[in-house]
Amino acid sequence: MSAYIGACIVFYDDSETQKYVDHINVRQYDENWSHDTGCWSFVGHVANGAQDLNLGPDCLIKGTIQHEFLHALGFYHEHTRADRDDFVKVFPENIIDEYEINYDKLPWSLWANVGSPYDIASVMHYGSTFFRTTEAASAGLYAMTDLEDQAFDAQRDRSSSIDMHQVWFTISKTMTREVHKNDIRIFVVDISERQDVF
Ligand SMILES: [Zn+2]
């Protein structure tokens, strides 16, 4: 985490002063703070006051940290867009049961339109092997592929330009209350209590 201090988000140790009431608790894996090994965040601001965002030992990758913070800002996974079947194929039979929910398509009503195209390079998009069963892995099958049945990796280097467009749009929308009416919807502004795992 310290490697990324100086970026656009300021990390502040508030455990002593309790100066900020309405904030995100970034829980890093260590013996004093959190033993939760997951990478997760709530989607949106879900409570009055602070809420947790967990970064386990395998989460300290720039793109993964951005992924979890984008959840906290209201982003769902890109591959759960209602129109995702026009761009990828999802194979529920190859996904571990308890994680199938992470692939569920979301209704249009949960999405706000910002006119962005589907973005397979989004930092919010899974790769083909995410939560694949061991049986599927042994058989060379995937949880998700492109429309040509080709596997792809998740991009976790950084937020894509389309991701950043959506962040910009959301901030400007919050400030101006403008509503755009394009054909493609992509960004969630509604609050959900759903907890996300990676
Ligand atoms: Zn996620």
GROMACS .gro file of C-alpha atoms and ligand atoms in nm:
model
  199
    1MET     CA    1   0.000   0.000   0.000
    2SER     CA    2   0.273   0.244   0.090
    3ALA     CA    3   0.407   0.215  -0.264
    4TYR     CA    4   0.096   0.390  -0.386
    5ILE     CA    5   0.083   0.675  -0.137
    6GLY     CA    6   0.113   0.992  -0.339
    7ALA     CA    7  -0.151   0.875  -0.585
    8CYS     CA    8  -0.486   1.050  -0.616
    9ILE     CA    9  -0.625   0.886  -0.302
   10VAL     CA   10  -0.482   0.988   0.031
   11PHE     CA   11  -0.442   0.712   0.288
   12TYR     CA   12  -0.469   0.836   0.642
   13ASP     CA   13  -0.420   0.643   0.963
   14ASP     CA   14  -0.729   0.745   1.156
   15SER     CA   15  -0.722   0.466   1.412
   16GLU     CA   16  -0.601   0.696   1.692
   17THR     CA   17  -0.767   1.029   1.621
   18GLN     CA   18  -1.099   0.910   1.471
   19LYS     CA   19  -1.100   1.237   1.281
   20TYR     CA   20  -1.300   1.115   0.979
   21VAL     CA   21  -1.640   0.966   1.053
   22ASP     CA   22  -1.764   0.904   0.700
   23HIS     CA   23  -1.484   0.716   0.536
   24ILE     CA   24  -1.348   0.386   0.409
   25ASN     CA   25  -1.159   0.166   0.651
   26VAL     CA   26  -0.887   0.003   0.444
   27ARG     CA   27  -0.820  -0.322   0.623
   28GLN     CA   28  -0.484  -0.463   0.536
   29TYR     CA   29  -0.389  -0.814   0.627
   30ASP     CA   30  -0.168  -0.820   0.933
   31GLU     CA   31  -0.184  -0.973   1.274
   32ASN     CA   32  -0.308  -0.655   1.442
   33TRP     CA   33  -0.564  -0.539   1.193
   34SER     CA   34  -0.725  -0.804   0.979
   35HIS     CA   35  -0.692  -1.174   0.919
   36ASP     CA   36  -0.930  -1.162   0.626
   37THR     CA   37  -0.733  -1.271   0.319
   38GLY     CA   38  -0.995  -1.156   0.068
   39CYS     CA   39  -0.994  -0.859  -0.166
   40TRP     CA   40  -1.337  -0.704  -0.128
   41SER     CA   41  -1.542  -0.389  -0.097
   42PHE     CA   42  -1.905  -0.299  -0.071
   43VAL     CA   43  -2.058  -0.145  -0.382
   44GLY     CA   44  -2.127   0.220  -0.316
   45HIS     CA   45  -2.167   0.390   0.018
   46VAL     CA   46  -2.376   0.149   0.219
   47ALA     CA   47  -2.387   0.288   0.570
   48ASN     CA   48  -2.398   0.605   0.772
   49GLY     CA   49  -2.039   0.640   0.871
   50ALA     CA   50  -1.742   0.424   0.793
   51GLN     CA   51  -1.736   0.105   0.591
   52ASP     CA   52  -1.466  -0.153   0.538
   53LEU     CA   53  -1.261  -0.231   0.230
   54ASN     CA   54  -1.041  -0.538   0.271
   55LEU     CA   55  -0.703  -0.591   0.108
   56GLY     CA   56  -0.561  -0.935   0.182
   57PRO     CA   57  -0.202  -1.040   0.115
   58ASP     CA   58  -0.258  -1.102  -0.257
   59CYS     CA   59  -0.447  -0.778  -0.314
   60LEU     CA   60  -0.163  -0.527  -0.316
   61ILE     CA   61  -0.156  -0.487  -0.691
   62LYS     CA   62  -0.230  -0.142  -0.826
   63GLY     CA   63  -0.516  -0.257  -1.049
   64THR     CA   64  -0.669  -0.469  -0.773
   65ILE     CA   65  -0.660  -0.180  -0.526
   66GLN     CA   66  -0.824   0.040  -0.790
   67HIS     CA   67  -1.080  -0.236  -0.853
   68GLU     CA   68  -1.188  -0.240  -0.488
   69PHE     CA   69  -1.199   0.137  -0.460
   70LEU     CA   70  -1.409   0.159  -0.776
   71HIS     CA   71  -1.653  -0.080  -0.609
   72ALA     CA   72  -1.665   0.158  -0.313
   73LEU     CA   73  -1.738   0.442  -0.557
   74GLY     CA   74  -2.034   0.249  -0.694
   75PHE     CA   75  -1.894   0.037  -0.976
   76TYR     CA   76  -2.013  -0.319  -1.032
   77HIS     CA   77  -1.821  -0.573  -1.238
   78GLU     CA   78  -1.807  -0.490  -1.608
   79HIS     CA   79  -1.899  -0.846  -1.708
   80THR     CA   80  -2.230  -0.817  -1.519
   81ARG     CA   81  -2.363  -0.551  -1.757
   82ALA     CA   82  -2.704  -0.647  -1.889
   83ASP     CA   83  -2.566  -0.655  -2.246
   84ARG     CA   84  -2.258  -0.861  -2.166
   85ASP     CA   85  -2.380  -1.160  -2.370
   86ASP     CA   86  -2.316  -0.953  -2.682
   87PHE     CA   87  -1.946  -0.954  -2.590
   88VAL     CA   88  -1.859  -1.257  -2.378
   89LYS     CA   89  -1.985  -1.607  -2.307
   90VAL     CA   90  -2.036  -1.716  -1.945
   91PHE     CA   91  -2.045  -2.084  -1.851
   92PRO     CA   92  -2.221  -2.127  -1.514
   93GLU     CA   93  -2.148  -2.500  -1.513
   94ASN     CA   94  -1.776  -2.421  -1.494
   95ILE     CA   95  -1.806  -2.176  -1.203
   96ILE     CA   96  -1.781  -2.263  -0.832
   97ASP     CA   97  -2.139  -2.255  -0.702
   98GLU     CA   98  -2.097  -1.992  -0.432
   99TYR     CA   99  -1.934  -1.751  -0.676
  100GLU     CA  100  -2.187  -1.780  -0.956
  101ILE     CA  101  -2.349  -1.467  -0.815
  102ASN     CA  102  -2.038  -1.275  -0.919
  103TYR     CA  103  -2.133  -1.348  -1.279
  104ASP     CA  104  -2.504  -1.265  -1.251
  105LYS     CA  105  -2.621  -1.006  -1.499
  106LEU     CA  106  -2.757  -0.692  -1.337
  107PRO     CA  107  -3.084  -0.534  -1.447
  108TRP     CA  108  -3.075  -0.216  -1.650
  109SER     CA  109  -3.245  -0.042  -1.360
  110LEU     CA  110  -2.922  -0.063  -1.160
  111TRP     CA  111  -2.717   0.102  -1.431
  112ALA     CA  112  -2.681   0.465  -1.522
  113ASN     CA  113  -2.602   0.551  -1.879
  114VAL     CA  114  -2.272   0.720  -1.951
  115GLY     CA  115  -2.243   0.619  -2.316
  116SER     CA  116  -1.935   0.400  -2.272
  117PRO     CA  117  -1.884   0.089  -2.484
  118TYR     CA  118  -1.843  -0.253  -2.327
  119ASP     CA  119  -1.487  -0.268  -2.197
  120ILE     CA  120  -1.324  -0.608  -2.171
  121ALA     CA  121  -1.004  -0.426  -2.063
  122SER     CA  122  -1.182  -0.263  -1.769
  123VAL     CA  123  -1.012  -0.311  -1.436
  124MET     CA  124  -1.361  -0.422  -1.326
  125HIS     CA  125  -1.375  -0.717  -1.571
  126TYR     CA  126  -1.292  -1.073  -1.464
  127GLY     CA  127  -1.060  -1.302  -1.656
  128SER     CA  128  -1.159  -1.639  -1.797
  129THR     CA  129  -1.033  -1.843  -1.502
  130PHE     CA  130  -1.187  -1.647  -1.214
  131PHE     CA  131  -1.371  -1.886  -0.979
  132ARG     CA  132  -1.346  -2.170  -1.228
  133THR     CA  133  -1.403  -2.516  -1.076
  134THR     CA  134  -1.108  -2.751  -1.050
  135GLU     CA  135  -1.295  -2.993  -1.276
  136ALA     CA  136  -1.332  -2.727  -1.543
  137ALA     CA  137  -0.966  -2.633  -1.509
  138SER     CA  138  -0.863  -2.998  -1.550
  139ALA     CA  139  -1.080  -3.025  -1.860
  140GLY     CA  140  -0.941  -2.702  -2.010
  141LEU     CA  141  -1.275  -2.526  -1.976
  142TYR     CA  142  -1.332  -2.166  -1.867
  143ALA     CA  143  -1.577  -1.966  -1.660
  144MET     CA  144  -1.598  -1.709  -1.938
  145THR     CA  145  -1.459  -1.662  -2.289
  146ASP     CA  146  -1.492  -1.412  -2.569
  147LEU     CA  147  -1.745  -1.482  -2.844
  148GLU     CA  148  -1.484  -1.681  -3.038
  149ASP     CA  149  -1.441  -1.915  -2.737
  150GLN     CA  150  -1.099  -1.769  -2.663
  151ALA     CA  151  -0.984  -1.724  -2.305
  152PHE     CA  152  -0.858  -1.387  -2.187
  153ASP     CA  153  -0.682  -1.246  -1.882
  154ALA     CA  154  -0.814  -0.981  -1.647
  155GLN     CA  155  -0.638  -0.649  -1.685
  156ARG     CA  156  -0.513  -0.534  -1.346
  157ASP     CA  157  -0.238  -0.289  -1.444
  158ARG     CA  158  -0.454   0.017  -1.400
  159SER     CA  159  -0.802   0.158  -1.457
  160SER     CA  160  -0.872   0.173  -1.829
  161SER     CA  161  -0.942   0.501  -2.008
  162ILE     CA  162  -1.309   0.397  -2.018
  163ASP     CA  163  -1.304   0.330  -1.643
  164MET     CA  164  -1.163   0.677  -1.588
  165HIS     CA  165  -1.423   0.830  -1.819
  166GLN     CA  166  -1.691   0.675  -1.600
  167VAL     CA  167  -1.531   0.809  -1.285
  168TRP     CA  168  -1.516   1.154  -1.441
  169PHE     CA  169  -1.875   1.126  -1.557
  170THR     CA  170  -1.996   1.019  -1.216
  171ILE     CA  171  -1.820   1.300  -1.039
  172SER     CA  172  -1.955   1.555  -1.284
  173LYS     CA  173  -2.302   1.403  -1.263
  174THR     CA  174  -2.295   1.421  -0.886
  175MET     CA  175  -2.197   1.784  -0.909
  176THR     CA  176  -2.433   1.893  -1.185
  177ARG     CA  177  -2.719   1.640  -1.168
  178GLU     CA  178  -2.708   1.611  -1.544
  179VAL     CA  179  -2.858   1.297  -1.693
  180HIS     CA  180  -2.725   1.160  -2.020
  181LYS     CA  181  -2.956   0.956  -2.240
  182ASN     CA  182  -2.742   0.746  -2.468
  183ASP     CA  183  -2.804   0.390  -2.577
  184ILE     CA  184  -2.536   0.222  -2.372
  185ARG     CA  185  -2.546   0.211  -1.995
  186ILE     CA  186  -2.252   0.118  -1.786
  187PHE     CA  187  -2.217   0.278  -1.449
  188VAL     CA  188  -2.398   0.206  -1.128
  189VAL     CA  189  -2.485   0.485  -0.893
  190ASP     CA  190  -2.737   0.299  -0.681
  191ILE     CA  191  -2.630   0.168  -0.345
  192SER     CA  192  -2.621  -0.204  -0.279
  193GLU     CA  193  -2.547  -0.398   0.031
  194ARG     CA  194  -2.398  -0.672  -0.176
  195GLN     CA  195  -2.050  -0.760  -0.066
  196ASP     CA  196  -1.796  -0.827  -0.331
  197VAL     CA  197  -1.522  -1.087  -0.333
  198PHE     CA  198  -1.237  -0.993  -0.563
  199ZN      ZN  199  -1.481  -0.705  -0.767
   0.00000   0.00000   0.00000
